[in-house]
């Protein structure tokens, strides 16, 4: 009787062990899920997807096309293994939702983030005493502050009308404000809606203020480092492809199809994004002050976030960035 009971316990233990093992195998077999949205440096992933480069690299990855804010929410909720966001928004998501680690820097905004003003105003200085619509606490607010700083102005020199970024073109065209701060495609839409309007300051005037990257779940990077390394390697294949002028017609067709516009319409949006070359990426990964380093740039953003109470305490910036996968992918 005792032997029979022992046998049953042994059998039950084996069955339980097999169920746990089966669960682990299934979990390991799941693809890496990456949330990406409508920004040229992230739409560029579509090239690797369409050309089958991830399959060639032997990595099972699923790119989930989402609205930008919803992608951050999905990541914070644990529905994604990684999300494509700006360095500043990664700090916000980490402080208010779920920390991440950047394993890859795609680009920096090179004109797509803009301060757009009516035709009566030629420069940012001309907006002194005027009203600017923007989403407070977001990256365009930071862009405006940098523009004011570079033009010897203070925030008190202008009035901010807190407005969701997606609504800024309509607010601008309604005549409620003199200017807006927005990123593409909203900034481009504003320029079309108001005849004679122009860009008086943009991210091209402050290169490195807004970096875009692949921010991953920290545990996932530890558990699946080899797979993430393959993803990073595919990205550099994409960036090298984009660096060749002969490939641009094909590349623009792929990018434009993803967002539902014609290649000719997408070309200026892509031009406003500086895709980093391997050499440029390694340079940005070096620790230093100022916008030329991801660490220096993120310190500026962190100071902004704390000042405007986006979150309370300064972030541990170093924990958000891991250059080792990039260096390994590039043989450095």
Short mmCIF file of C-alpha atoms in Angstrom, two decimals:
data_model
loop_
_atom_site.label_atom_id
_atom_site.label_comp_id
_atom_site.label_asym_id
_atom_site.label_seq_id
_atom_site.Cartn_x
_atom_site.Cartn_y
_atom_site.Cartn_z
CA UNK A 1 0.00 0.00 0.00
CA UNK A 2 2.84 2.37 0.93
CA UNK A 3 4.68 1.49 -2.29
CA UNK A 4 1.55 2.25 -4.31
CA UNK A 5 1.19 5.63 -2.61
CA UNK A 6 4.85 6.42 -3.24
CA UNK A 7 4.43 5.46 -6.90
CA UNK A 8 1.44 7.77 -7.26
CA UNK A 9 3.38 10.65 -5.69
CA UNK A 10 6.33 9.97 -8.00
CA UNK A 11 4.04 9.90 -11.03
CA UNK A 12 2.32 13.11 -9.97
CA UNK A 13 5.70 14.79 -9.51
CA UNK A 14 6.80 13.71 -13.00
CA UNK A 15 3.57 14.98 -14.56
CA UNK A 16 3.91 18.32 -12.76
CA UNK A 17 7.52 18.61 -13.87
CA UNK A 18 6.59 17.85 -17.47
CA UNK A 19 3.87 20.51 -17.37
CA UNK A 20 6.31 23.14 -16.08
CA UNK A 21 8.90 22.13 -18.68
CA UNK A 22 6.28 22.26 -21.42
CA UNK A 23 5.25 25.74 -20.27
CA UNK A 24 8.84 26.95 -20.34
CA UNK A 25 9.42 25.52 -23.81
CA UNK A 26 6.27 27.20 -25.12
CA UNK A 27 7.30 30.51 -23.54
CA UNK A 28 10.78 30.24 -25.02
CA UNK A 29 9.21 29.55 -28.42
CA UNK A 30 7.20 32.77 -28.38
CA UNK A 31 8.52 35.51 -30.68
CA UNK A 32 10.06 38.68 -29.33
CA UNK A 33 7.31 41.29 -29.54
CA UNK A 34 8.35 44.82 -30.49
CA UNK A 35 5.95 47.77 -30.59
CA UNK A 36 6.72 50.30 -33.33
CA UNK A 37 4.88 53.35 -34.62
CA UNK A 38 4.78 56.13 -37.19
CA UNK A 39 8.26 57.65 -36.98
CA UNK A 40 10.72 57.25 -39.90
CA UNK A 41 13.48 55.73 -37.79
CA UNK A 42 11.07 53.03 -36.60
CA UNK A 43 9.12 52.60 -39.82
CA UNK A 44 12.53 51.66 -41.23
CA UNK A 45 12.21 48.29 -39.44
CA UNK A 46 9.71 47.51 -42.21
CA UNK A 47 12.60 47.05 -44.64
CA UNK A 48 13.96 44.14 -42.62
CA UNK A 49 10.46 42.72 -42.25
CA UNK A 50 9.57 42.94 -45.96
CA UNK A 51 12.91 41.55 -47.12
CA UNK A 52 12.85 38.62 -44.71
CA UNK A 53 16.10 39.60 -43.00
CA UNK A 54 14.91 38.56 -39.55
CA UNK A 55 14.18 35.05 -40.82
CA UNK A 56 17.59 34.98 -42.47
CA UNK A 57 19.15 35.99 -39.15
CA UNK A 58 17.33 33.13 -37.43
CA UNK A 59 15.39 35.24 -34.95
CA UNK A 60 11.65 34.92 -34.34
CA UNK A 61 10.35 38.46 -33.88
CA UNK A 62 6.93 40.03 -34.20
CA UNK A 63 6.65 43.76 -34.88
CA UNK A 64 3.36 45.17 -33.60
CA UNK A 65 2.21 48.36 -35.38
CA UNK A 66 0.60 50.70 -32.85
CA UNK A 67 -0.16 54.29 -31.99
CA UNK A 68 2.88 55.72 -30.21
CA UNK A 69 1.27 56.36 -26.82
CA UNK A 70 -0.57 53.03 -26.91
CA UNK A 71 2.72 51.24 -27.62
CA UNK A 72 4.21 52.70 -24.43
CA UNK A 73 1.11 51.66 -22.49
CA UNK A 74 1.29 48.13 -23.94
CA UNK A 75 4.95 47.86 -22.97
CA UNK A 76 4.25 49.07 -19.42
CA UNK A 77 1.45 46.48 -19.19
CA UNK A 78 3.87 43.68 -20.12
CA UNK A 79 2.28 43.00 -23.52
CA UNK A 80 5.49 43.79 -25.42
CA UNK A 81 9.11 42.74 -24.97
CA UNK A 82 10.35 46.06 -26.36
CA UNK A 83 9.07 49.37 -27.61
CA UNK A 84 10.43 52.03 -29.96
CA UNK A 85 10.46 55.35 -28.08
CA UNK A 86 12.49 58.51 -27.58
CA UNK A 87 15.09 58.53 -24.83
CA UNK A 88 12.99 61.02 -22.87
CA UNK A 89 9.80 58.99 -23.08
CA UNK A 90 11.69 55.87 -22.00
CA UNK A 91 12.60 57.69 -18.78
CA UNK A 92 8.96 58.66 -18.27
CA UNK A 93 7.72 55.11 -18.90
CA UNK A 94 10.33 53.80 -16.49
CA UNK A 95 9.41 56.23 -13.73
CA UNK A 96 5.66 55.82 -14.07
CA UNK A 97 5.21 52.33 -15.50
CA UNK A 98 8.01 49.91 -16.30
CA UNK A 99 11.78 50.51 -16.64
CA UNK A 100 13.54 49.45 -19.82
CA UNK A 101 17.02 49.30 -21.28
CA UNK A 102 18.05 50.67 -24.67
CA UNK A 103 20.10 48.20 -26.71
CA UNK A 104 20.01 50.16 -29.97
CA UNK A 105 19.89 53.79 -31.08
CA UNK A 106 18.15 54.24 -34.43
CA UNK A 107 18.34 57.97 -35.10
CA UNK A 108 17.87 61.47 -33.84
CA UNK A 109 15.26 63.95 -34.98
CA UNK A 110 16.77 66.25 -37.57
CA UNK A 111 13.95 68.65 -38.38
CA UNK A 112 10.75 66.63 -37.98
CA UNK A 113 10.06 68.22 -34.58
CA UNK A 114 9.15 71.85 -35.21
CA UNK A 115 8.00 75.18 -33.88
CA UNK A 116 5.61 76.36 -36.61
CA UNK A 117 4.44 79.97 -36.72
CA UNK A 118 2.12 82.10 -38.83
CA UNK A 119 3.63 84.00 -41.73
CA UNK A 120 3.81 87.24 -39.78
CA UNK A 121 6.64 85.79 -37.68
CA UNK A 122 10.04 85.19 -39.26
CA UNK A 123 12.01 83.90 -36.26
CA UNK A 124 11.42 82.41 -32.83
CA UNK A 125 12.32 85.79 -31.29
CA UNK A 126 9.35 87.31 -33.13
CA UNK A 127 7.05 85.14 -30.98
CA UNK A 128 7.84 87.10 -27.82
CA UNK A 129 4.55 87.85 -26.08
CA UNK A 130 2.67 85.40 -28.29
CA UNK A 131 0.85 82.09 -27.62
CA UNK A 132 2.22 78.67 -28.58
CA UNK A 133 0.13 75.48 -28.48
CA UNK A 134 1.96 72.34 -27.39
CA UNK A 135 1.58 69.32 -25.13
CA UNK A 136 3.17 70.28 -21.82
CA UNK A 137 5.71 67.83 -20.43
CA UNK A 138 6.31 66.22 -23.82
CA UNK A 139 9.35 66.47 -26.04
CA UNK A 140 8.08 69.50 -28.01
CA UNK A 141 7.94 71.44 -24.74
CA UNK A 142 11.61 70.58 -24.26
CA UNK A 143 12.33 71.61 -27.86
CA UNK A 144 10.70 75.00 -27.27
CA UNK A 145 12.74 75.57 -24.11
CA UNK A 146 15.95 74.73 -25.97
CA UNK A 147 14.95 77.14 -28.74
CA UNK A 148 14.22 79.91 -26.26
CA UNK A 149 17.56 79.28 -24.56
CA UNK A 150 19.50 79.44 -27.83
CA UNK A 151 17.71 82.68 -28.72
CA UNK A 152 18.37 84.37 -25.39
CA UNK A 153 14.75 84.13 -24.31
CA UNK A 154 12.91 82.80 -21.24
CA UNK A 155 9.75 80.73 -20.97
CA UNK A 156 8.06 83.78 -19.47
CA UNK A 157 8.50 85.50 -22.84
CA UNK A 158 5.74 83.37 -24.37
CA UNK A 159 2.40 81.87 -23.31
CA UNK A 160 1.84 78.13 -23.62
CA UNK A 161 -1.58 76.72 -24.45
CA UNK A 162 -1.55 73.08 -23.31
CA UNK A 163 -2.82 71.08 -26.30
CA UNK A 164 -2.64 67.39 -27.30
CA UNK A 165 -0.07 67.10 -30.08
CA UNK A 166 -2.56 65.49 -32.48
CA UNK A 167 -4.85 68.52 -32.06
CA UNK A 168 -2.24 71.23 -32.65
CA UNK A 169 -2.84 71.56 -36.44
CA UNK A 170 -6.55 72.25 -35.90
CA UNK A 171 -5.91 74.69 -33.05
CA UNK A 172 -3.35 76.48 -35.24
CA UNK A 173 -5.64 76.74 -38.27
CA UNK A 174 -8.54 77.97 -36.10
CA UNK A 175 -6.57 81.11 -35.23
CA UNK A 176 -6.56 80.44 -31.49
CA UNK A 177 -2.74 80.60 -31.29
CA UNK A 178 0.16 82.23 -33.10
CA UNK A 179 2.33 79.12 -33.18
CA UNK A 180 2.48 75.42 -32.35
CA UNK A 181 5.13 72.88 -31.44
CA UNK A 182 4.61 69.41 -32.91
CA UNK A 183 6.32 66.49 -34.60
CA UNK A 184 5.62 65.01 -38.01
CA UNK A 185 3.11 64.36 -39.42
CA UNK A 186 1.28 66.92 -37.23
CA UNK A 187 3.79 69.71 -37.89
CA UNK A 188 3.60 69.13 -41.64
CA UNK A 189 -0.18 69.15 -41.51
CA UNK A 190 -0.11 72.50 -39.70
CA UNK A 191 2.10 73.98 -42.39
CA UNK A 192 -0.39 72.87 -45.05
CA UNK A 193 -3.45 74.13 -43.19
CA UNK A 194 -2.18 77.67 -42.64
CA UNK A 195 -0.95 79.37 -45.85
CA UNK A 196 2.32 81.23 -45.41
CA UNK A 197 3.18 79.54 -42.13
CA UNK A 198 6.78 78.48 -41.59
CA UNK A 199 9.17 76.64 -39.31
CA UNK A 200 10.96 79.09 -37.01
CA UNK A 201 12.86 76.46 -34.99
CA UNK A 202 13.28 72.71 -35.30
CA UNK A 203 15.19 69.73 -33.97
CA UNK A 204 17.68 70.34 -36.79
CA UNK A 205 18.79 73.38 -34.78
CA UNK A 206 19.46 71.15 -31.74
CA UNK A 207 20.73 67.81 -33.10
CA UNK A 208 20.77 65.12 -30.44
CA UNK A 209 18.06 66.64 -28.28
CA UNK A 210 15.67 63.86 -29.32
CA UNK A 211 17.15 60.37 -29.78
CA UNK A 212 15.04 57.39 -30.84
CA UNK A 213 15.84 53.84 -29.88
CA UNK A 214 14.79 50.28 -29.14
CA UNK A 215 14.04 50.00 -25.42
CA UNK A 216 13.65 46.46 -24.11
CA UNK A 217 12.38 44.64 -21.06
CA UNK A 218 15.46 44.21 -18.89
CA UNK A 219 14.72 40.59 -17.98
CA UNK A 220 14.12 39.73 -21.63
CA UNK A 221 17.54 41.06 -22.61
CA UNK A 222 19.16 38.91 -19.94
CA UNK A 223 17.19 35.78 -20.87
CA UNK A 224 17.33 36.19 -24.66
CA UNK A 225 20.53 38.11 -25.28
CA UNK A 226 21.47 36.04 -28.34
CA UNK A 227 18.12 36.80 -29.98
CA UNK A 228 18.33 40.53 -29.24
CA UNK A 229 21.83 40.57 -30.70
CA UNK A 230 20.41 39.21 -33.96
CA UNK A 231 17.77 41.97 -33.96
CA UNK A 232 20.47 44.61 -33.52
CA UNK A 233 22.51 43.07 -36.36
CA UNK A 234 19.49 43.23 -38.67
CA UNK A 235 19.06 46.91 -37.82
CA UNK A 236 22.59 47.69 -38.96
CA UNK A 237 21.87 45.81 -42.19
CA UNK A 238 18.87 48.13 -42.61
CA UNK A 239 20.88 51.29 -41.83
CA UNK A 240 23.58 50.27 -44.31
CA UNK A 241 20.88 49.68 -46.92
CA UNK A 242 19.43 53.13 -46.29
CA UNK A 243 22.86 54.74 -46.57
CA UNK A 244 23.10 53.82 -50.26
CA UNK A 245 21.44 56.30 -52.59
CA UNK A 246 20.67 53.58 -55.15
CA UNK A 247 18.33 51.94 -52.62
CA UNK A 248 16.26 55.03 -51.80
CA UNK A 249 13.44 54.52 -54.30
CA UNK A 250 12.88 50.99 -53.02
CA UNK A 251 13.23 52.06 -49.40
CA UNK A 252 10.80 54.98 -49.71
CA UNK A 253 8.24 52.72 -51.39
CA UNK A 254 8.40 50.32 -48.44
CA UNK A 255 8.24 53.09 -45.82
CA UNK A 256 5.42 54.95 -47.55
CA UNK A 257 3.34 51.80 -47.95
CA UNK A 258 3.55 51.14 -44.21
CA UNK A 259 2.02 54.53 -43.33
CA UNK A 260 -0.33 54.77 -46.30
CA UNK A 261 1.11 57.68 -48.27
CA UNK A 262 2.92 58.10 -51.57
CA UNK A 263 6.75 57.84 -51.64
CA UNK A 264 7.05 61.48 -52.74
CA UNK A 265 5.05 62.55 -49.66
CA UNK A 266 7.18 60.46 -47.35
CA UNK A 267 10.56 61.62 -48.66
CA UNK A 268 10.67 64.94 -46.73
CA UNK A 269 9.61 63.16 -43.52
CA UNK A 270 12.46 60.72 -43.90
CA UNK A 271 14.86 63.61 -44.61
CA UNK A 272 13.95 65.09 -41.23
CA UNK A 273 15.31 62.02 -39.46
CA UNK A 274 19.02 61.36 -39.11
CA UNK A 275 19.52 57.59 -39.30
CA UNK A 276 22.74 56.90 -37.41
CA UNK A 277 25.56 55.10 -39.20
CA UNK A 278 27.51 52.45 -37.25
CA UNK A 279 30.36 54.92 -36.62
CA UNK A 280 27.96 57.66 -35.52
CA UNK A 281 26.14 55.23 -33.24
CA UNK A 282 29.35 54.25 -31.45
CA UNK A 283 30.19 57.93 -30.97
CA UNK A 284 26.78 58.69 -29.44
CA UNK A 285 27.19 55.74 -27.04
CA UNK A 286 30.27 57.37 -25.49
CA UNK A 287 29.59 58.88 -22.08
CA UNK A 288 29.74 62.65 -21.96
CA UNK A 289 27.84 65.88 -21.41
CA UNK A 290 25.80 67.63 -24.06
CA UNK A 291 23.66 66.45 -26.95
CA UNK A 292 26.38 64.47 -28.72
CA UNK A 293 26.10 61.69 -26.13
CA UNK A 294 22.97 59.68 -25.33
CA UNK A 295 23.92 60.05 -21.66
CA UNK A 296 24.32 63.83 -21.85
CA UNK A 297 21.13 64.24 -23.87
CA UNK A 298 19.17 62.05 -21.46
CA UNK A 299 20.47 64.05 -18.48
CA UNK A 300 19.01 67.20 -20.06
CA UNK A 301 15.68 65.44 -20.61
CA UNK A 302 15.71 64.04 -17.07
CA UNK A 303 16.27 67.52 -15.61
CA UNK A 304 13.32 68.76 -17.70
CA UNK A 305 11.07 65.91 -16.54
CA UNK A 306 11.82 66.54 -12.88
CA UNK A 307 11.47 70.33 -13.21
CA UNK A 308 8.02 70.02 -14.79
CA UNK A 309 6.99 67.23 -12.41
CA UNK A 310 6.58 64.58 -15.11
CA UNK A 311 8.05 62.42 -12.36
CA UNK A 312 9.44 63.26 -8.94
CA UNK A 313 13.02 61.99 -8.65
CA UNK A 314 15.95 62.03 -11.11
CA UNK A 315 16.33 58.77 -13.02
CA UNK A 316 19.27 56.41 -12.81
CA UNK A 317 20.18 57.23 -16.40
CA UNK A 318 22.95 54.66 -16.72
CA UNK A 319 20.55 51.79 -16.06
CA UNK A 320 18.51 52.72 -19.14
CA UNK A 321 21.33 52.24 -21.64
CA UNK A 322 23.40 49.21 -22.63
CA UNK A 323 25.81 49.71 -25.54
CA UNK A 324 27.28 46.20 -25.35
CA UNK A 325 24.93 44.60 -27.89
CA UNK A 326 25.64 47.35 -30.41
CA UNK A 327 29.37 47.00 -29.89
CA UNK A 328 29.19 43.22 -30.19
CA UNK A 329 27.08 43.48 -33.35
CA UNK A 330 29.68 45.81 -34.86
CA UNK A 331 32.62 43.73 -33.71
CA UNK A 332 33.90 46.38 -31.27
#
